[in-house]
Short mmCIF file of C-alpha atoms in Angstrom, two decimals:
data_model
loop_
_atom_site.label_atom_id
_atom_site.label_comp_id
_atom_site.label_asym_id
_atom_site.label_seq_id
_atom_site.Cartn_x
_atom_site.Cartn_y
_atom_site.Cartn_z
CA UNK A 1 0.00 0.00 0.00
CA UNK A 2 0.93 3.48 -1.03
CA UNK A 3 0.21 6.55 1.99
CA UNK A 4 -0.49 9.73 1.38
CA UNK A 5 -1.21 12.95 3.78
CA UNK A 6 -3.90 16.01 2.80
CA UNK A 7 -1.94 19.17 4.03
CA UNK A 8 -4.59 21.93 4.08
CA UNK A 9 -3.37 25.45 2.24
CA UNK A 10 -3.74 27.58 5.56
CA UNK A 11 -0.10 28.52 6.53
CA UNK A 12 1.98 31.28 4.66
CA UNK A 13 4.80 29.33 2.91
CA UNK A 14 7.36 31.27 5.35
CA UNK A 15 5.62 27.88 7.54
CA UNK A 16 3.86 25.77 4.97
CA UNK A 17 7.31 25.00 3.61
CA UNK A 18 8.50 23.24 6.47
CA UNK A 19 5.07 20.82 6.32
CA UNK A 20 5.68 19.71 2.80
CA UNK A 21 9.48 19.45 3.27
CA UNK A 22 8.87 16.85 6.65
CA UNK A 23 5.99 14.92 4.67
CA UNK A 24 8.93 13.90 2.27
CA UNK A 25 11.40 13.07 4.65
CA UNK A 26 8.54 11.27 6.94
CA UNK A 27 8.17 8.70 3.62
CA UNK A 28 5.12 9.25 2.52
CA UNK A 29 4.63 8.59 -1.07
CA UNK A 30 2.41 11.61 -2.25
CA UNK A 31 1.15 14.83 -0.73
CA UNK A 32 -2.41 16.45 -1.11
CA UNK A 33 -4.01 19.91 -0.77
CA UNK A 34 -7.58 20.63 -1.68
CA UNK A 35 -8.10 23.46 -4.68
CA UNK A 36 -10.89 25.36 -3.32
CA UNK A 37 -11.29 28.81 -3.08
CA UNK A 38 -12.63 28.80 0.49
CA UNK A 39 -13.67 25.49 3.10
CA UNK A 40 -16.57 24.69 4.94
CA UNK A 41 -15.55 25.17 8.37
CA UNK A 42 -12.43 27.56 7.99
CA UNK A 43 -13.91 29.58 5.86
CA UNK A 44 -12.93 32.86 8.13
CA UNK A 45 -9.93 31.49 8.48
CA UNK A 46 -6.70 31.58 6.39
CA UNK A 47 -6.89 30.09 3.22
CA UNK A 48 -4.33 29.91 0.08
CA UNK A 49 -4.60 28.89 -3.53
CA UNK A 50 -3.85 25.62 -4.20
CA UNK A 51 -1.60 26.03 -8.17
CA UNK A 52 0.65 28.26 -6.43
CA UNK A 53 0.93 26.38 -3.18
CA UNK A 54 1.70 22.87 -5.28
CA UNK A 55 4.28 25.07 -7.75
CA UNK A 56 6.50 26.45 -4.55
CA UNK A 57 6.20 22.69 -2.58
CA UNK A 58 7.51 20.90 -5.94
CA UNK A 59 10.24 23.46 -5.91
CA UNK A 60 10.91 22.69 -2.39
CA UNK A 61 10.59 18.91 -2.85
CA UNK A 62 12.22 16.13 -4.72
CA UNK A 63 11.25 12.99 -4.76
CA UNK A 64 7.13 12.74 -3.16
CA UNK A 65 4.27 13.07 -5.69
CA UNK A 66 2.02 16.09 -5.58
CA UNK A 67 -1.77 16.28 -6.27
CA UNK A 68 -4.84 18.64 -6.55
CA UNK A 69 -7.63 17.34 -3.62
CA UNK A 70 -9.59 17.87 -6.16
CA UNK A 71 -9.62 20.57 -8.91
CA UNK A 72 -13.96 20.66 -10.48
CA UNK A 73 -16.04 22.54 -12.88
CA UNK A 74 -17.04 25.14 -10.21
CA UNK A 75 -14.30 27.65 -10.79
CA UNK A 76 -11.87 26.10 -13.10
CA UNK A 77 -12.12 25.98 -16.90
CA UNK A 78 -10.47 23.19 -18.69
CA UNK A 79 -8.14 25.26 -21.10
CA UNK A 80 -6.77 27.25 -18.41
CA UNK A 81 -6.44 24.12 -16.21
CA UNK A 82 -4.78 22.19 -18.49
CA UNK A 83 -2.11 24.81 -18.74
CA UNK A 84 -1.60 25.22 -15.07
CA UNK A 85 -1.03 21.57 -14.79
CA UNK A 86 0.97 21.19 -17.47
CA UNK A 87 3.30 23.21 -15.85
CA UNK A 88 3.02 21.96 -12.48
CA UNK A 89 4.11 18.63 -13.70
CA UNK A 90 6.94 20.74 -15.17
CA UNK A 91 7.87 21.74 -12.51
CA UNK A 92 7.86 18.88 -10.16
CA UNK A 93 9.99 16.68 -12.72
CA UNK A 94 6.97 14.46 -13.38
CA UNK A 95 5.84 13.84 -10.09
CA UNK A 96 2.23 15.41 -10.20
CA UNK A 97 -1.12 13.77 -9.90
CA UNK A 98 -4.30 15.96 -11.28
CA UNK A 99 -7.40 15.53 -8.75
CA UNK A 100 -10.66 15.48 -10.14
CA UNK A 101 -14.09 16.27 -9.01
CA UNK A 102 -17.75 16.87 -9.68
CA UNK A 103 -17.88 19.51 -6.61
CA UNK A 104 -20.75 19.47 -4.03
CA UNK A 105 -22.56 22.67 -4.45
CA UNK A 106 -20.86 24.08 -1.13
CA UNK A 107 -19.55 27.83 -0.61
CA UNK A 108 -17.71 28.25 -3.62
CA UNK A 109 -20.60 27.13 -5.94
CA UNK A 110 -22.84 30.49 -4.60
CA UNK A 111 -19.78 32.85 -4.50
CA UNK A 112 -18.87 31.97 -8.34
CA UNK A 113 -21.57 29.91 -9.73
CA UNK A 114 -24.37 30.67 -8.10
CA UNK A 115 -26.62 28.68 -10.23
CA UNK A 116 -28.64 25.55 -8.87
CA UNK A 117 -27.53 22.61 -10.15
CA UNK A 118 -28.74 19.29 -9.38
CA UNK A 119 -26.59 16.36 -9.06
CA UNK A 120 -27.66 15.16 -13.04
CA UNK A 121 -26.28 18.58 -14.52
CA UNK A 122 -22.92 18.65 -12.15
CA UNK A 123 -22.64 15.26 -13.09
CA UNK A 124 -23.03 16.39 -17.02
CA UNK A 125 -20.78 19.05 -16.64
CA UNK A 126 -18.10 16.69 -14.76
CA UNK A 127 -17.91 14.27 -17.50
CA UNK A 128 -17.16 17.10 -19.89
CA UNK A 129 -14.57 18.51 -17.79
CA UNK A 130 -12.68 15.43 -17.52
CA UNK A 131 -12.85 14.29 -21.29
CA UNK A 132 -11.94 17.72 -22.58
CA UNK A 133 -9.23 18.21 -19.97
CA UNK A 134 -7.70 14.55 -20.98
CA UNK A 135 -7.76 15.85 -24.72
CA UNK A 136 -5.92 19.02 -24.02
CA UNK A 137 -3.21 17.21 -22.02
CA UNK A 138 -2.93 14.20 -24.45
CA UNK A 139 -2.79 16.54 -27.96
CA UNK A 140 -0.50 19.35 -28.36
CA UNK A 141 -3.25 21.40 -30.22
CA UNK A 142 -7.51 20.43 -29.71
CA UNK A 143 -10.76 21.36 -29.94
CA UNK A 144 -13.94 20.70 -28.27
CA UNK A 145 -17.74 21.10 -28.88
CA UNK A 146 -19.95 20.28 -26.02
CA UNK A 147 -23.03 21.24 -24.15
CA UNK A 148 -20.70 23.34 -21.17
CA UNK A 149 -17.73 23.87 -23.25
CA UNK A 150 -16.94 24.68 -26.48
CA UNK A 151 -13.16 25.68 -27.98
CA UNK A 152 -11.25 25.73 -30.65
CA UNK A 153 -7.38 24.80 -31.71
CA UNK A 154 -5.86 25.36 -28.27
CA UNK A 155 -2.36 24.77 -27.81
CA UNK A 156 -0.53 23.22 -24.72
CA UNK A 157 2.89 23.06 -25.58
CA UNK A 158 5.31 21.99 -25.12
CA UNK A 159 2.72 18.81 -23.33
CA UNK A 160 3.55 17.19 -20.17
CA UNK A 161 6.11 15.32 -19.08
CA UNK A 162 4.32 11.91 -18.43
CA UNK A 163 2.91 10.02 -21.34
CA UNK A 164 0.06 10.29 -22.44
CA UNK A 165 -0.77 13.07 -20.21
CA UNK A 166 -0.73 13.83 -16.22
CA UNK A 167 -2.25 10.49 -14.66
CA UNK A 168 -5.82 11.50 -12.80
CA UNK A 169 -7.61 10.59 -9.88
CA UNK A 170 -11.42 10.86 -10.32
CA UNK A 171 -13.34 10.74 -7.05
CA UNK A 172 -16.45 8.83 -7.28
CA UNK A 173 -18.97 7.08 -4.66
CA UNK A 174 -22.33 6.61 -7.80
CA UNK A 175 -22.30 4.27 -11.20
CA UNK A 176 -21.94 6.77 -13.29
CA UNK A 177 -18.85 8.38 -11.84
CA UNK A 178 -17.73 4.80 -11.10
CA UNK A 179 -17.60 4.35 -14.66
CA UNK A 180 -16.08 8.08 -15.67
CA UNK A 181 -13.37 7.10 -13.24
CA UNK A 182 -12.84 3.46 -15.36
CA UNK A 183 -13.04 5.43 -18.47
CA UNK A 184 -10.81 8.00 -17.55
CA UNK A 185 -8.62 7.63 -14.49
CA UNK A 186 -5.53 5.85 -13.56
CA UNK A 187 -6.85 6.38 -9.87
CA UNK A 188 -10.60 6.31 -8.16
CA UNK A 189 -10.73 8.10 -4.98
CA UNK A 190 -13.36 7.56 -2.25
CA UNK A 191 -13.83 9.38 0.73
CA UNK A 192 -16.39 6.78 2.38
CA UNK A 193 -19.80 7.02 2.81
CA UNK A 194 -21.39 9.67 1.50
CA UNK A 195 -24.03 11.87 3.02
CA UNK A 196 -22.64 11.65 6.20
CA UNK A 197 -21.37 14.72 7.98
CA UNK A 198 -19.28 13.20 11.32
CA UNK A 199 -16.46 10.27 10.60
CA UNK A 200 -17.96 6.74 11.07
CA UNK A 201 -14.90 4.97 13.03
CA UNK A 202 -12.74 3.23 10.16
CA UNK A 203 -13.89 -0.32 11.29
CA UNK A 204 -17.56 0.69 11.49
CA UNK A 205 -16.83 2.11 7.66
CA UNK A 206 -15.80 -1.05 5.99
CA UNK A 207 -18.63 -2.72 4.83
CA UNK A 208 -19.15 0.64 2.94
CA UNK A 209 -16.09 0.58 1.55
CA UNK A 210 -16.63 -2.76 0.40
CA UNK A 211 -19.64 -2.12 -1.42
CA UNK A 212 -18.09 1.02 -3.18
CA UNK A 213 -15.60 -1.50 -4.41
CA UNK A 214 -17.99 -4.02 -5.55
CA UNK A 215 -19.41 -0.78 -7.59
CA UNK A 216 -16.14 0.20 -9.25
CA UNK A 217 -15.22 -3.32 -10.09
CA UNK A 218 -19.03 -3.59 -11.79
CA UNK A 219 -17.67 0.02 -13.77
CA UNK A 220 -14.63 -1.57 -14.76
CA UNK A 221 -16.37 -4.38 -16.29
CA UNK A 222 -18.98 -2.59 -17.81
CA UNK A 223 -15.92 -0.12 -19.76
CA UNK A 224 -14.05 -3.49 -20.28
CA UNK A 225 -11.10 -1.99 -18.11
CA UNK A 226 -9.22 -4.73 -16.25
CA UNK A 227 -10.13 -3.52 -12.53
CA UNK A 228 -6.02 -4.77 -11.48
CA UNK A 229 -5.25 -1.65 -13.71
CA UNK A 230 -7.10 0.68 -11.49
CA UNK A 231 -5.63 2.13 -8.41
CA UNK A 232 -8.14 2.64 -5.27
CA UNK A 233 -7.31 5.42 -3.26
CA UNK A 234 -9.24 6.73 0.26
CA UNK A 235 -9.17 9.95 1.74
CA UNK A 236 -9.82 9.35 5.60
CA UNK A 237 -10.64 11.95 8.32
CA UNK A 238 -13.80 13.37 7.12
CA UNK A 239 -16.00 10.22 6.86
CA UNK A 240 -13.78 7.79 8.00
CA UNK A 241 -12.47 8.34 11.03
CA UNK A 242 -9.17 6.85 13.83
CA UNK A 243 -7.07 6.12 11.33
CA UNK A 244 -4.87 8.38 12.98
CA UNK A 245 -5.30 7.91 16.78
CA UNK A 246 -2.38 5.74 17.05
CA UNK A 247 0.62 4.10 15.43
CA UNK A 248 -1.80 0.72 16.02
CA UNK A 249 -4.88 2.17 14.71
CA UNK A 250 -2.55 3.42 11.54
CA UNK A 251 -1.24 0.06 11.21
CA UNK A 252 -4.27 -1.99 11.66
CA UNK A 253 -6.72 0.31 8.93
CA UNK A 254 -3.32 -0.37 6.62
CA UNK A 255 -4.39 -4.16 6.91
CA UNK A 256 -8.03 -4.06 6.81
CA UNK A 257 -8.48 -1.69 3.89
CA UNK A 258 -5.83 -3.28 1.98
CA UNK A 259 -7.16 -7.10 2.19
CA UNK A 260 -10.44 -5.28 0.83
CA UNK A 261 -7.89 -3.67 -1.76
CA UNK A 262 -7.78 -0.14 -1.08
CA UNK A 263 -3.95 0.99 -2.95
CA UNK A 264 -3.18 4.00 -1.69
CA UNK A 265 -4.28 5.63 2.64
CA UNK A 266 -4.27 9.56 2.71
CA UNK A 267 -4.54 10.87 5.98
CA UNK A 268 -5.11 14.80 7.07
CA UNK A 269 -2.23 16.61 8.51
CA UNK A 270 -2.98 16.87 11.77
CA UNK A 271 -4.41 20.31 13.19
CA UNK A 272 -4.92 21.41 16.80
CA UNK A 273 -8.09 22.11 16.52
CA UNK A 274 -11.76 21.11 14.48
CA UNK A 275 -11.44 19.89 11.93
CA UNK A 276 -8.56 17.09 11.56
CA UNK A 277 -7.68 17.62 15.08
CA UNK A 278 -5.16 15.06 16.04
CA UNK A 279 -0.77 15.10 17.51
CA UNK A 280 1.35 15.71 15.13
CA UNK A 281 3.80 13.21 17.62
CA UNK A 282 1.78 10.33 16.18
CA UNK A 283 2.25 11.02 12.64
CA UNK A 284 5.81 11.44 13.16
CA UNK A 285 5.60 7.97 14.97
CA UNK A 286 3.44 6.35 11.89
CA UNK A 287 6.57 7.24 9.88
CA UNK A 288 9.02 5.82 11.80
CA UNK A 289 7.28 2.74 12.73
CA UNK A 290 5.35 2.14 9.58
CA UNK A 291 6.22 4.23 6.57
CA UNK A 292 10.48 4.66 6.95
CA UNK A 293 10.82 0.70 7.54
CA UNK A 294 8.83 -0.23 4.18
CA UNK A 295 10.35 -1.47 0.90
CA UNK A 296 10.17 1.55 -1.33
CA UNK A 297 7.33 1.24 -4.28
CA UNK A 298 8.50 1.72 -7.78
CA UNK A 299 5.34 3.85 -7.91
CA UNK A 300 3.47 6.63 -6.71
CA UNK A 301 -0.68 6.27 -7.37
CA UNK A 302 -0.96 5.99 -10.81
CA UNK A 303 3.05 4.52 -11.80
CA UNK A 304 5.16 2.07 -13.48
CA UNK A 305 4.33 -0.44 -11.39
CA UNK A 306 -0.12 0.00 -12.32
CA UNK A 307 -0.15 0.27 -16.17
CA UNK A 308 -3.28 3.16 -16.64
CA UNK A 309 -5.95 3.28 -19.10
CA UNK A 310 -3.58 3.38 -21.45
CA UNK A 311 -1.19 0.71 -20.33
CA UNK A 312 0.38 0.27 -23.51
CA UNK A 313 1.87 3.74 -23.13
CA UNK A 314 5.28 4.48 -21.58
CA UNK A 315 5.12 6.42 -18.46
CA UNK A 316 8.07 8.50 -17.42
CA UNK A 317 7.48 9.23 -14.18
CA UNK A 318 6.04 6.76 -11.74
CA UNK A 319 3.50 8.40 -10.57
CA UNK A 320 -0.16 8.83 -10.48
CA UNK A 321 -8.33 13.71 -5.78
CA UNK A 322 -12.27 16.06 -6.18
CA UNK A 323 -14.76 15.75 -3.09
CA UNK A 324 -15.42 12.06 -2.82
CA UNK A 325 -18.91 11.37 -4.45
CA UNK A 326 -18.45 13.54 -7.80
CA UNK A 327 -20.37 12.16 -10.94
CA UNK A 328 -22.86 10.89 -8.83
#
């Protein structure tokens, strides 16, 4: 199993810097921060853009993959995306992994798109996003006609670095985003049950899990994508919750989720207060008992070592998030 960490964009980098630096040397295999322009509960509080925050960590970082927790539809246009990731990946040598999500209609749907939507149209305008943002990163020059976008000959040059394009990881929980995610992704993400508001102790959230699973593996089948070929990532803290109480609670959700075969555990950074309160001390212990004593992967999400949707392509890199339950 592969383990990640969510690091929320909340410090000035003068600080922030110092977080991404120690969740390299810690071991973990990718790093996270969510692209929103304001959160929930800390919505008062703090809050930095996540393209800039990425660009300065993969400049202070060399070796842990970097990600977008996730980037949707709600603010961000595909063409101007794709160029911000494209150069992202630039500069992180490769080692960038594009987040994707529907978006749940939350605070920064009514400050820029103040439009209801039900969960049919953001689902619409999802599966857009991600097909027109996979043809601007795989083609140096495209063009798109759709019901929510529409452009024509746009260049991203000089392309990325990994072939065919920055790997993504679609966040799904419903069939139809299941099966955007085995269309489209070389990751699915899952935050655990949705339409829950408190964290369900991990335990009490398998059987969940497992059933999300069972749905995914039904997508792959129904794309005719070999499920093996599909990394299965969860986001805990939010709706799954303990995985971080202890170095034992760490090390026993590592087993459980990973016999039901969850790939890759992301954990939040742990903050001294609501939400994602937790000790920092036990992180650092997690690391030291569990991560630092591991073989090394070859991979990182979506890698060498999982062939992607298009696993007759050569990836360079090794490498491979959205609010869980996009495309529902």
């Amino acid at each position: 199993m592969r383990h990640g960490v969510v690091i929320l964009p909340e410090q000035r980098w003068s600080q922030a810097r110092d977080r991404w630096v120690l969740a390299e040397r810690l071991g973990f295999d990718h790093a996270w921060t969510y692209d929103q322009l304001m959160w929930r509960w800390l919505r008062d509080e703090p809050w930095f853009a996540c393209v800039p925050t990425l660009a300065a960590a993969a400049a202070a970082t060399s070796r842990i993959t970097l990600g977008t927790m996730v980037a949707t539809p709600t603010y961000r246009h595909p063409v101007t995306l794709a160029k911000e990731l494209m150069s992202l990946e630039d500069i992180a040598g490769g080692r960038f992994v594009c987040g994707l999500g529907a978006g749940a209609g939350g605070l920064d749907d009514r400050v820029v798109d103040p439009a209801e939507r039900t969960p049919r149209q953001r689902a619409d305008r999802f599966a857009e996003f991600v097909e027109a943002l996979d043809l601007l990163l795989t083609d140096r020059v495209s063009s798109y006609t759709g019901t929510h976008y529409d452009f024509r000959d746009v260049p991203v040059n000089p392309g990325c670095l990994t072939r065919p394009r920055v790997p993504f990881a679609v966040a799904a929980t419903g069939p139809r985003g299941m099966r955007l995610a085995a269309l489209q992704a070389e990751t699915w993400v899952t935050a655990g049950p949705p339409g829950r508001f408190d964290a369900l102790p991990y335990e009490k959230a398998l059987p969940d899990i497992a059933r999300q699973l069972e749905g995914l593996d039904a997508a792959c089948a129904a794309t005719g994508r070999d499920p093996a070929t599909l990394n299965r990532l969860l986001l805990t803290g939010a709706l799954v919750g303990g995985v971080l109480d202890s170095v034992e609670s760490y090390r026993d959700a590592v087993g459980r989720f990973g016999e039901l075969g969850i790939t890759d555990l992301v954990v939040h950074w742990p903050r001294p207060s609501f939400p994602y309160a937790g000790d920092p001390r036990v992180l650092e212990a997690v690391a030291e008992e569990v991560l630092l004593p591991r073989p090394r992967t070859t991979g990182a999400v979506a890698g060498q070592d999982t062939p992607g949707r298009n696993a007759g392509s050569q990836d360079t890199t090794g490498h491979g998030l959205d609010e869980a339950g996009g495309g529902r």
